Amino acid sequence: MQIKLGIVGQSNSGKTVIVHGLQERLAQIDPGEGLKLTALNLEDAKRIQQEIEKNRENLRTMGGVVTTVARDFEYALREGTKDLLSIVYHDPIGQLLQQTSLGALDAENHSKYLRNLSSCNIIWAVVPLRIFNGEPTVRDDEIEIVQSYVAESINARIRDGTTAPVSLAIVISRIDAMGQYSEQEARSDIVRLVNEVGKKFERLAVKTDLIWSCVVFPVSAFGFNNHALQSSATKDGSQEQHYLLAGPTMRPWNLDKLLLWSLCIGLEQPTGHTIFRRARANSDLASRVGDSLSRTEGPFLTLKAGNARR
């Protein structure tokens, strides 16, 4: 079985950094009793480790890694030596979401990106917490752009005549900017922000039949007390603070919960004409992953529960 993950978000929203955070954290994530998450093969494992080490310096000096070439990545959920399922995601190029006039090559890549997004089982819609003039905020224009791309990908499913639903995770990245020292310090502000962002996505989630489940996750790839800020002036004269890795490694926060939810929902979510049925093997595996999900600390907000449709 394969779970296909799509990621949508503007340039510099933290998409690629989230992916790198998962790569660093993957071996420590517990997906359930007797189960393991791992790169699909040895060559992938070597490549991932090389990329982690190569990109750490970029994260310390620039706070991110600019994605210019889209690639596919694949991980396995393994029991012993047997691969039970794989999760695949397509590395997104956020710059394409911001261009209003595309050259021929960019337009072709843009079309491929939308086709890929429209065929995914799970979509992570990434909206970053940004610091403007000392205040943390999630910008409405970024929310609107991400909502537009989610809606466009769902409309593409409808045009293709598919009955397969998709589940949506609203991912608020860089949430550690809410509190420099600890998650506990920022907990009340995080809950408030999650609820505010959730309200802005609620109508899309509830009113769209093909969205099976929708949850809001605040996450941090760097982890609390592990970032430095660098200021620069924006076009309107305000100050934007860029987000740099301070420590020697990332300490991802709440990414475990996001990934385990994606695995669990990917297993439970109906496909095509089997919309009210799940294979028993998938159900049993989803239960094992779900047990681990319930034990994993970290906040989230459910806007639409998939099991409400069964």
Coordinates of C-alpha atoms in Angstrom, one line a residue:
M1 CA 0.0 0.0 0.0
Q2 CA 1.1 3.5 -0.7
I3 CA 0.1 6.8 1.0
K4 CA 0.7 9.8 -1.2
L5 CA 1.5 13.1 0.5
G6 CA 1.3 16.5 -1.1
I7 CA 2.7 19.7 0.5
V8 CA 1.4 23.2 -0.4
G9 CA 2.7 26.5 0.8
Q10 CA 4.4 29.7 -0.4
S11 CA 8.2 30.2 -0.8
N12 CA 10.0 30.5 2.5
S13 CA 7.0 29.1 4.4
G14 CA 9.1 26.3 6.0
K15 CA 8.0 23.3 3.8
T16 CA 11.5 22.0 3.0
V17 CA 12.7 22.7 6.6
I18 CA 9.8 20.6 7.9
V19 CA 10.9 17.8 5.6
H20 CA 14.5 18.0 6.9
G21 CA 13.2 18.0 10.4
L22 CA 11.3 14.8 9.8
Q23 CA 14.5 13.3 8.2
E24 CA 16.5 14.1 11.4
R25 CA 13.7 12.8 13.6
L26 CA 12.5 9.7 11.6
A27 CA 14.5 7.1 13.5
Q28 CA 13.2 8.3 16.9
I29 CA 9.5 8.3 15.8
D30 CA 7.5 5.4 17.3
P31 CA 4.8 4.3 14.8
G32 CA 3.5 1.5 16.9
E33 CA 4.4 -1.7 18.6
G34 CA 6.8 -3.7 16.5
L35 CA 6.8 -1.1 13.7
K36 CA 9.6 1.1 12.4
L37 CA 9.8 4.1 10.0
T38 CA 12.8 4.0 7.7
A39 CA 14.1 5.1 4.3
L40 CA 12.9 2.6 1.7
N41 CA 16.4 1.4 0.9
L42 CA 20.1 1.9 1.9
E43 CA 20.8 4.3 -1.0
D44 CA 18.0 6.6 0.1
A45 CA 19.2 6.4 3.7
K46 CA 22.7 7.5 2.7
R47 CA 21.4 10.3 0.5
I48 CA 19.1 11.6 3.3
Q49 CA 22.0 11.7 5.8
Q50 CA 24.2 13.5 3.3
E51 CA 21.5 16.1 2.7
I52 CA 20.9 16.6 6.4
E53 CA 24.6 17.4 7.0
K54 CA 24.9 19.6 3.9
N55 CA 21.8 21.7 4.7
R56 CA 22.6 22.4 8.4
E57 CA 24.9 25.2 7.5
N58 CA 22.3 26.8 5.2
L59 CA 19.8 26.6 8.1
R60 CA 22.2 28.4 10.4
T61 CA 23.0 31.2 7.9
M62 CA 19.9 31.6 5.9
G63 CA 17.2 29.8 7.9
G64 CA 16.1 27.7 5.0
V65 CA 16.9 25.8 1.9
V66 CA 15.6 27.1 -1.4
T67 CA 14.0 24.3 -3.4
T68 CA 14.7 24.6 -7.1
V69 CA 14.3 21.0 -8.3
A70 CA 11.3 18.9 -7.4
R71 CA 12.0 15.3 -6.3
D72 CA 10.1 12.4 -4.9
F73 CA 10.9 10.9 -1.5
E74 CA 9.7 7.6 -0.1
Y75 CA 9.7 6.1 3.4
A76 CA 8.6 2.6 4.5
L77 CA 6.6 1.5 7.5
R78 CA 8.3 -1.8 8.3
E79 CA 7.7 -4.7 10.6
G80 CA 10.9 -6.8 10.9
T81 CA 12.0 -7.0 7.3
K82 CA 8.6 -6.6 5.7
D83 CA 7.4 -3.3 4.3
L84 CA 3.8 -2.9 5.2
L85 CA 3.3 0.4 3.4
S86 CA 5.2 3.4 1.9
I87 CA 4.6 7.1 2.3
V88 CA 5.6 9.2 -0.7
Y89 CA 5.8 13.0 -0.9
H90 CA 6.7 15.3 -3.8
D91 CA 9.2 18.0 -2.9
P92 CA 7.3 21.2 -3.6
I93 CA 8.6 24.4 -5.2
G94 CA 6.8 27.2 -3.4
Q95 CA 8.0 29.9 -5.7
L96 CA 5.5 28.6 -8.3
L97 CA 2.6 29.5 -6.1
Q98 CA 3.6 33.2 -6.0
Q99 CA 4.2 33.8 -9.7
T100 CA 1.3 35.4 -11.7
S101 CA 3.1 35.2 -15.0
L102 CA 4.9 31.9 -15.7
G103 CA 7.4 31.1 -18.5
A104 CA 6.8 28.0 -20.6
L105 CA 8.9 25.7 -18.4
D106 CA 7.6 27.1 -15.1
A107 CA 4.0 26.8 -16.4
E108 CA 4.7 23.1 -17.3
N109 CA 6.1 22.5 -13.8
H110 CA 3.2 24.3 -12.3
S111 CA 0.7 22.0 -14.1
K112 CA 2.6 18.9 -13.0
Y113 CA 2.6 20.2 -9.4
L114 CA -1.2 20.7 -9.5
R115 CA -1.7 17.2 -11.0
N116 CA 0.4 15.7 -8.3
L117 CA -1.5 17.6 -5.6
S118 CA -4.8 16.5 -7.0
S119 CA -3.9 12.9 -6.8
C120 CA -2.6 12.9 -3.2
N121 CA -4.3 11.1 -0.2
I122 CA -3.0 13.6 2.3
I123 CA -2.2 17.3 1.8
W124 CA -0.2 19.4 4.3
A125 CA -1.1 23.1 3.8
V126 CA 1.8 25.0 5.3
V127 CA 1.2 28.6 6.6
P128 CA 4.2 30.1 8.5
L129 CA 4.3 32.1 11.7
R130 CA 6.2 35.2 10.7
I131 CA 7.5 38.0 12.9
F132 CA 6.7 41.6 11.7
N133 CA 7.8 44.5 13.8
G134 CA 8.3 42.2 16.8
E135 CA 4.9 40.6 16.6
P136 CA 4.2 37.0 15.6
T137 CA 1.5 36.6 13.0
V138 CA 0.0 34.3 10.3
R139 CA -0.7 36.5 7.3
D140 CA -4.2 36.4 5.8
D141 CA -2.9 36.6 2.2
E142 CA -0.8 33.5 2.7
I143 CA -3.8 31.6 4.1
E144 CA -5.9 32.7 1.1
I145 CA -3.3 31.5 -1.4
V146 CA -2.9 28.1 0.3
Q147 CA -6.7 27.8 0.5
S148 CA -6.9 28.6 -3.3
Y149 CA -4.4 25.8 -4.2
V150 CA -6.2 23.3 -2.0
A151 CA -9.5 24.2 -3.6
E152 CA -8.0 24.0 -7.1
S153 CA -6.6 20.6 -6.4
I154 CA -10.0 19.4 -5.2
N155 CA -11.7 20.9 -8.2
A156 CA -9.2 18.9 -10.4
R157 CA -10.3 15.7 -8.6
I158 CA -13.9 16.5 -9.4
R159 CA -13.1 17.2 -13.1
D160 CA -11.4 13.9 -13.3
G161 CA -14.5 12.2 -11.9
T162 CA -12.7 10.7 -8.8
T163 CA -14.7 9.8 -5.7
A164 CA -11.5 9.3 -3.6
P165 CA -11.4 11.8 -0.8
V166 CA -8.4 13.7 0.6
S167 CA -7.5 14.6 4.1
L168 CA -6.0 18.0 5.0
A169 CA -3.5 19.0 7.7
I170 CA -3.2 22.8 8.2
V171 CA 0.4 23.1 9.4
I172 CA 1.4 26.2 11.2
S173 CA 5.2 26.2 10.9
R174 CA 7.8 28.0 13.1
I175 CA 5.5 27.9 16.0
D176 CA 8.4 28.2 18.4
A177 CA 8.6 31.9 17.6
M178 CA 5.6 32.2 20.0
G179 CA 8.0 31.5 22.9
Q180 CA 11.8 31.5 22.8
Y181 CA 12.4 29.2 25.7
S182 CA 9.7 26.5 26.0
E183 CA 6.4 25.2 24.6
Q184 CA 4.9 25.7 28.1
E185 CA 5.8 29.3 28.0
A186 CA 3.9 29.8 24.8
R187 CA 1.1 27.2 25.3
S188 CA -1.8 29.7 25.7
D189 CA -0.7 31.8 22.7
I190 CA -0.3 28.6 20.6
V191 CA -3.8 27.5 21.5
R192 CA -5.2 30.9 20.6
L193 CA -3.4 31.0 17.3
V194 CA -4.4 27.5 16.4
N195 CA -8.1 28.3 17.0
E196 CA -7.8 31.6 14.9
V197 CA -6.2 29.8 12.0
G198 CA -8.7 26.9 12.3
K199 CA -11.7 29.3 12.0
K200 CA -10.3 30.6 8.7
F201 CA -10.1 27.0 7.3
E202 CA -13.3 25.7 8.9
R203 CA -15.7 26.5 6.1
L204 CA -13.4 25.0 3.4
A205 CA -13.1 21.8 5.5
V206 CA -16.7 21.4 6.5
K207 CA -18.3 22.4 3.2
T208 CA -16.1 20.4 0.9
D209 CA -17.4 16.8 0.6
L210 CA -14.1 15.4 -0.8
I211 CA -12.2 16.6 2.3
W212 CA -12.5 13.5 4.6
S213 CA -10.6 14.8 7.6
C214 CA -9.1 18.1 8.5
V215 CA -6.8 19.0 11.5
V216 CA -4.7 22.0 12.5
F217 CA -1.1 21.2 13.7
P218 CA 1.3 23.8 15.1
V219 CA 4.8 22.6 14.5
S220 CA 8.5 23.6 14.7
A221 CA 11.3 22.0 12.7
F222 CA 14.0 23.7 14.8
G223 CA 12.4 23.2 18.2
F224 CA 11.9 25.6 21.1
N225 CA 15.0 27.6 22.3
N226 CA 16.8 26.7 19.1
H227 CA 16.4 29.6 16.8
A228 CA 18.0 33.0 16.2
L229 CA 16.4 36.0 14.5
Q230 CA 17.9 38.2 11.8
S231 CA 16.0 41.4 10.7
S232 CA 15.6 42.8 7.3
A233 CA 13.4 45.6 5.8
T234 CA 10.4 44.6 3.7
K235 CA 9.1 46.6 0.7
D236 CA 6.6 48.5 2.8
G237 CA 9.3 49.6 5.2
S238 CA 8.4 47.2 8.1
Q239 CA 10.9 44.8 9.7
E240 CA 10.7 41.1 9.0
Q241 CA 12.8 38.8 11.1
H242 CA 14.3 35.7 9.5
Y243 CA 14.5 32.5 11.3
L244 CA 17.9 30.8 11.7
L245 CA 18.9 27.5 13.3
A246 CA 20.9 28.3 16.5
G247 CA 21.9 24.8 17.7
P248 CA 24.0 22.1 16.1
T249 CA 20.9 20.1 15.1
M250 CA 17.2 20.5 14.7
R251 CA 14.9 19.4 17.6
P252 CA 11.6 19.0 15.9
W253 CA 8.4 19.6 17.9
N254 CA 5.0 18.1 17.1
L255 CA 6.2 16.7 13.7
D256 CA 5.9 13.2 15.2
K257 CA 2.2 13.8 15.8
L258 CA 1.7 15.3 12.3
L259 CA 3.4 12.3 10.6
L260 CA 1.6 9.7 12.7
W261 CA -1.8 11.3 12.0
S262 CA -1.0 11.2 8.3
L263 CA -0.2 7.5 8.4
C264 CA -3.3 6.7 10.5
I265 CA -5.6 8.7 8.3
G266 CA -4.0 7.4 5.1
L267 CA -4.8 3.9 6.3
E268 CA -8.4 4.7 7.4
Q269 CA -9.4 6.9 4.6
P270 CA -11.6 5.3 2.0
T271 CA -10.6 5.2 -1.6
G272 CA -12.7 5.5 -4.7
H273 CA -15.8 3.3 -4.7
T274 CA -14.9 1.6 -1.4
I275 CA -15.8 4.8 0.4
F276 CA -17.6 3.1 3.3
R277 CA -15.2 0.1 3.5
R278 CA -11.7 -0.6 4.7
A279 CA -9.6 -3.7 4.3
R280 CA -9.2 -5.5 7.7
A281 CA -5.5 -5.4 7.3
N282 CA -5.5 -1.6 7.0
S283 CA -7.8 -1.3 9.9
D284 CA -5.6 -3.4 12.2
L285 CA -2.5 -1.5 11.1
A286 CA -4.3 1.8 11.6
S287 CA -5.2 0.8 15.1
R288 CA -1.5 0.1 15.9
V289 CA -0.4 3.4 14.5
G290 CA -3.4 5.1 16.2
D291 CA -2.3 3.7 19.6
S292 CA 1.1 5.4 19.1
L293 CA -0.6 8.6 17.9
S294 CA -2.7 8.8 21.1
R295 CA 0.5 8.4 23.3
T296 CA 2.4 11.2 21.4
E297 CA 2.3 14.5 23.1
G298 CA 1.5 17.7 21.2
P299 CA -1.5 19.9 20.5
F300 CA -3.8 19.8 17.5
L301 CA -7.3 21.0 16.6
T302 CA -9.8 18.8 14.7
L303 CA -12.0 20.7 12.2
K304 CA -13.5 17.6 10.6
A305 CA -13.2 14.0 11.7
G306 CA -13.1 11.4 9.0
N307 CA -14.9 8.8 11.1
A308 CA -17.9 11.1 11.2
R309 CA -18.6 9.9 7.7
R310 CA -18.7 6.2 8.5

